[in-house]
């Protein structure tokens, strides 16, 4: 059976052209979440590695990723993709005025590998309908 990815809609303002009308956009609707224990269980079922070893490796991966980010390294996980840090900062008019104090925070971003990108191209979509839905709103 094909997996269908659900979406809902969200009304957003056009911040670049405030005189234009607000528009509705598709928004991904998650169907739940999976934690490290469940991920380890699934990996155990599809491989010869036991649950405890999978959890140990995943936690060690987390530790190594944190250390790599602190060093400014991009973490490439083969065909899975890469994780890298981006910064949020205030802007200034003169380049030499860019200093540490302007940085408001850091985020981790993920860039998927080819296999994951290709899998996303094959998704089927379906508008999310709550259990007690009364049609489209």
mmCIF file of N, CA, C and O in Angstrom, residues 73-120:
data_model
loop_
_atom_site.group_PDB
_atom_site.id
_atom_site.type_symbol
_atom_site.label_atom_id
_atom_site.label_comp_id
_atom_site.label_asym_id
_atom_site.label_seq_id
_atom_site.Cartn_x
_atom_site.Cartn_y
_atom_site.Cartn_z
ATOM 1 N N UNK A 73 32.718 21.946 11.598
ATOM 2 C CA UNK A 73 32.725 20.945 10.534
ATOM 3 C C UNK A 73 31.318 20.629 10.043
ATOM 4 O O UNK A 73 30.352 20.668 10.815
ATOM 5 N N UNK A 74 31.200 20.309 8.768
ATOM 6 C CA UNK A 74 29.972 19.775 8.185
ATOM 7 C C UNK A 74 30.003 18.272 8.421
ATOM 8 O O UNK A 74 31.039 17.633 8.214
ATOM 9 N N UNK A 75 28.894 17.704 8.860
ATOM 10 C CA UNK A 75 28.828 16.269 9.109
ATOM 11 C C UNK A 75 28.155 15.612 7.909
ATOM 12 O O UNK A 75 26.967 15.813 7.673
ATOM 13 N N UNK A 76 28.922 14.846 7.148
ATOM 14 C CA UNK A 76 28.394 14.138 5.986
ATOM 15 C C UNK A 76 28.208 12.673 6.355
ATOM 16 O O UNK A 76 29.148 12.009 6.776
ATOM 17 N N UNK A 77 26.990 12.198 6.188
ATOM 18 C CA UNK A 77 26.671 10.807 6.508
ATOM 19 C C UNK A 77 26.390 10.036 5.223
ATOM 20 O O UNK A 77 25.282 9.537 4.995
ATOM 21 N N UNK A 78 27.390 9.961 4.382
ATOM 22 C CA UNK A 78 27.284 9.201 3.134
ATOM 23 C C UNK A 78 26.081 9.605 2.316
ATOM 24 O O UNK A 78 25.822 10.795 2.109
ATOM 25 N N UNK A 79 25.315 8.614 1.894
ATOM 26 C CA UNK A 79 24.148 8.860 1.047
ATOM 27 C C UNK A 79 22.954 9.410 1.813
ATOM 28 O O UNK A 79 21.955 9.801 1.213
ATOM 29 N N UNK A 80 23.035 9.422 3.150
ATOM 30 C CA UNK A 80 21.939 9.989 3.937
ATOM 31 C C UNK A 80 21.859 11.485 3.693
ATOM 32 O O UNK A 80 20.797 12.035 3.469
ATOM 33 N N UNK A 81 23.004 12.159 3.747
ATOM 34 C CA UNK A 81 23.050 13.598 3.536
ATOM 35 C C UNK A 81 24.023 14.253 4.491
ATOM 36 O O UNK A 81 24.864 13.579 5.092
ATOM 37 N N UNK A 82 23.899 15.561 4.648
ATOM 38 C CA UNK A 82 24.833 16.276 5.517
ATOM 39 C C UNK A 82 24.089 17.229 6.444
ATOM 40 O O UNK A 82 23.020 17.737 6.120
ATOM 41 N N UNK A 83 24.691 17.446 7.609
ATOM 42 C CA UNK A 83 24.200 18.366 8.617
ATOM 43 C C UNK A 83 25.218 19.487 8.748
ATOM 44 O O UNK A 83 26.429 19.230 8.738
ATOM 45 N N UNK A 84 24.758 20.723 8.874
ATOM 46 C CA UNK A 84 25.670 21.850 8.999
ATOM 47 C C UNK A 84 25.019 22.945 9.837
ATOM 48 O O UNK A 84 23.807 22.973 10.013
ATOM 49 N N UNK A 85 25.833 23.841 10.369
ATOM 50 C CA UNK A 85 25.351 24.910 11.237
ATOM 51 C C UNK A 85 25.164 26.187 10.426
ATOM 52 O O UNK A 85 26.013 26.533 9.596
ATOM 53 N N UNK A 86 24.051 26.886 10.658
ATOM 54 C CA UNK A 86 23.842 28.223 10.119
ATOM 55 C C UNK A 86 23.661 29.175 11.294
ATOM 56 O O UNK A 86 23.332 28.743 12.394
ATOM 57 N N UNK A 87 23.869 30.454 11.043
ATOM 58 C CA UNK A 87 23.768 31.459 12.096
ATOM 59 C C UNK A 87 22.636 32.435 11.805
ATOM 60 O O UNK A 87 22.335 32.725 10.648
ATOM 61 N N UNK A 88 22.029 32.953 12.882
ATOM 62 C CA UNK A 88 21.068 34.048 12.789
ATOM 63 C C UNK A 88 21.754 35.265 13.398
ATOM 64 O O UNK A 88 22.321 35.177 14.490
ATOM 65 N N UNK A 89 21.723 36.379 12.677
ATOM 66 C CA UNK A 89 22.371 37.578 13.211
ATOM 67 C C UNK A 89 21.662 38.831 12.726
ATOM 68 O O UNK A 89 20.887 38.790 11.777
ATOM 69 N N UNK A 90 21.945 39.918 13.413
ATOM 70 C CA UNK A 90 21.483 41.215 12.941
ATOM 71 C C UNK A 90 22.389 41.664 11.814
ATOM 72 O O UNK A 90 23.552 41.269 11.737
ATOM 73 N N UNK A 91 21.853 42.516 10.933
ATOM 74 C CA UNK A 91 22.643 43.029 9.828
ATOM 75 C C UNK A 91 23.230 44.389 10.148
ATOM 76 O O UNK A 91 22.709 45.129 10.990
ATOM 77 N N UNK A 92 24.337 44.704 9.501
ATOM 78 C CA UNK A 92 24.981 46.015 9.633
ATOM 79 C C UNK A 92 25.337 46.514 8.240
ATOM 80 O O UNK A 92 25.420 45.741 7.293
ATOM 81 N N UNK A 93 25.556 47.812 8.138
ATOM 82 C CA UNK A 93 25.848 48.412 6.833
ATOM 83 C C UNK A 93 27.290 48.216 6.390
ATOM 84 O O UNK A 93 27.566 48.167 5.198
ATOM 85 N N UNK A 94 28.213 48.108 7.343
ATOM 86 C CA UNK A 94 29.638 48.037 7.014
ATOM 87 C C UNK A 94 30.180 46.658 7.412
ATOM 88 O O UNK A 94 29.974 46.196 8.539
ATOM 89 N N UNK A 95 30.914 46.024 6.485
ATOM 90 C CA UNK A 95 31.400 44.661 6.705
ATOM 91 C C UNK A 95 32.258 44.534 7.967
ATOM 92 O O UNK A 95 32.122 43.579 8.716
ATOM 93 N N UNK A 96 33.114 45.519 8.224
ATOM 94 C CA UNK A 96 34.002 45.413 9.393
ATOM 95 C C UNK A 96 33.239 45.486 10.719
ATOM 96 O O UNK A 96 33.778 45.135 11.764
ATOM 97 N N UNK A 97 31.966 45.880 10.679
ATOM 98 C CA UNK A 97 31.147 45.951 11.893
ATOM 99 C C UNK A 97 30.487 44.616 12.243
ATOM 100 O O UNK A 97 29.783 44.517 13.248
ATOM 101 N N UNK A 98 30.702 43.601 11.411
ATOM 102 C CA UNK A 98 30.165 42.271 11.714
ATOM 103 C C UNK A 98 31.023 41.673 12.825
ATOM 104 O O UNK A 98 32.208 41.423 12.645
ATOM 105 N N UNK A 99 30.396 41.479 13.990
ATOM 106 C CA UNK A 99 31.110 40.993 15.169
ATOM 107 C C UNK A 99 30.272 39.934 15.880
ATOM 108 O O UNK A 99 29.098 39.754 15.592
ATOM 109 N N UNK A 100 30.896 39.263 16.844
ATOM 110 C CA UNK A 100 30.244 38.185 17.585
ATOM 111 C C UNK A 100 28.924 38.623 18.220
ATOM 112 O O UNK A 100 27.969 37.856 18.285
ATOM 113 N N UNK A 101 28.860 39.842 18.703
ATOM 114 C CA UNK A 101 27.671 40.320 19.388
ATOM 115 C C UNK A 101 26.428 40.398 18.519
ATOM 116 O O UNK A 101 25.315 40.482 19.036
ATOM 117 N N UNK A 102 26.587 40.376 17.213
ATOM 118 C CA UNK A 102 25.443 40.416 16.302
ATOM 119 C C UNK A 102 24.751 39.060 16.175
ATOM 120 O O UNK A 102 23.604 38.978 15.749
ATOM 121 N N UNK A 103 25.463 37.994 16.549
ATOM 122 C CA UNK A 103 24.921 36.643 16.370
ATOM 123 C C UNK A 103 23.864 36.369 17.429
ATOM 124 O O UNK A 103 24.105 36.504 18.624
ATOM 125 N N UNK A 104 22.674 36.019 16.966
ATOM 126 C CA UNK A 104 21.532 35.767 17.846
ATOM 127 C C UNK A 104 21.347 34.288 18.148
ATOM 128 O O UNK A 104 20.633 33.923 19.076
ATOM 129 N N UNK A 105 21.948 33.429 17.364
ATOM 130 C CA UNK A 105 21.806 32.002 17.614
ATOM 131 C C UNK A 105 22.292 31.180 16.445
ATOM 132 O O UNK A 105 22.661 31.700 15.394
ATOM 133 N N UNK A 106 22.309 29.872 16.658
ATOM 134 C CA UNK A 106 22.742 28.927 15.635
ATOM 135 C C UNK A 106 21.662 27.869 15.454
ATOM 136 O O UNK A 106 20.892 27.591 16.370
ATOM 137 N N UNK A 107 21.617 27.330 14.248
ATOM 138 C CA UNK A 107 20.675 26.257 13.923
ATOM 139 C C UNK A 107 21.415 25.163 13.182
ATOM 140 O O UNK A 107 22.394 25.431 12.493
ATOM 141 N N UNK A 108 20.902 23.963 13.286
ATOM 142 C CA UNK A 108 21.441 22.858 12.493
ATOM 143 C C UNK A 108 20.500 22.634 11.323
ATOM 144 O O UNK A 108 19.286 22.538 11.491
ATOM 145 N N UNK A 109 21.060 22.564 10.145
ATOM 146 C CA UNK A 109 20.297 22.302 8.922
ATOM 147 C C UNK A 109 20.710 20.952 8.357
ATOM 148 O O UNK A 109 21.824 20.494 8.568
ATOM 149 N N UNK A 110 19.795 20.358 7.614
ATOM 150 C CA UNK A 110 20.048 19.065 6.981
ATOM 151 C C UNK A 110 19.881 19.202 5.483
ATOM 152 O O UNK A 110 18.904 19.784 5.006
ATOM 153 N N UNK A 111 20.835 18.684 4.743
ATOM 154 C CA UNK A 111 20.751 18.635 3.276
ATOM 155 C C UNK A 111 20.721 17.165 2.887
ATOM 156 O O UNK A 111 21.718 16.459 3.050
ATOM 157 N N UNK A 112 19.579 16.672 2.413
ATOM 158 C CA UNK A 112 19.466 15.237 2.120
ATOM 159 C C UNK A 112 20.328 14.800 0.951
ATOM 160 O O UNK A 112 20.609 15.572 0.031
ATOM 161 N N UNK A 113 20.722 13.525 0.983
ATOM 162 C CA UNK A 113 21.443 12.911 -0.118
ATOM 163 C C UNK A 113 20.498 12.561 -1.256
ATOM 164 O O UNK A 113 19.274 12.683 -1.143
ATOM 165 N N UNK A 114 21.067 12.067 -2.344
ATOM 166 C CA UNK A 114 20.296 11.790 -3.552
ATOM 167 C C UNK A 114 19.166 10.788 -3.326
ATOM 168 O O UNK A 114 18.044 10.989 -3.798
ATOM 169 N N UNK A 115 19.419 9.730 -2.590
ATOM 170 C CA UNK A 115 18.392 8.706 -2.385
ATOM 171 C C UNK A 115 17.180 9.273 -1.645
ATOM 172 O O UNK A 115 16.033 8.978 -1.997
ATOM 173 N N UNK A 116 17.422 10.096 -0.639
ATOM 174 C CA UNK A 116 16.311 10.703 0.099
ATOM 175 C C UNK A 116 15.587 11.719 -0.783
ATOM 176 O O UNK A 116 14.350 11.762 -0.810
ATOM 177 N N UNK A 117 16.340 12.528 -1.531
ATOM 178 C CA UNK A 117 15.707 13.493 -2.454
ATOM 179 C C UNK A 117 14.813 12.774 -3.451
ATOM 180 O O UNK A 117 13.688 13.205 -3.721
ATOM 181 N N UNK A 118 15.326 11.673 -4.008
ATOM 182 C CA UNK A 118 14.542 10.915 -4.987
ATOM 183 C C UNK A 118 13.284 10.327 -4.350
ATOM 184 O O UNK A 118 12.214 10.314 -4.964
ATOM 185 N N UNK A 119 13.395 9.861 -3.103
ATOM 186 C CA UNK A 119 12.227 9.301 -2.414
ATOM 187 C C UNK A 119 11.162 10.373 -2.202
ATOM 188 O O UNK A 119 9.964 10.102 -2.332
ATOM 189 N N UNK A 120 11.574 11.593 -1.908
ATOM 190 C CA UNK A 120 10.615 12.677 -1.706
ATOM 191 C C UNK A 120 9.857 13.012 -2.989
ATOM 192 O O UNK A 120 8.711 13.461 -2.935
#
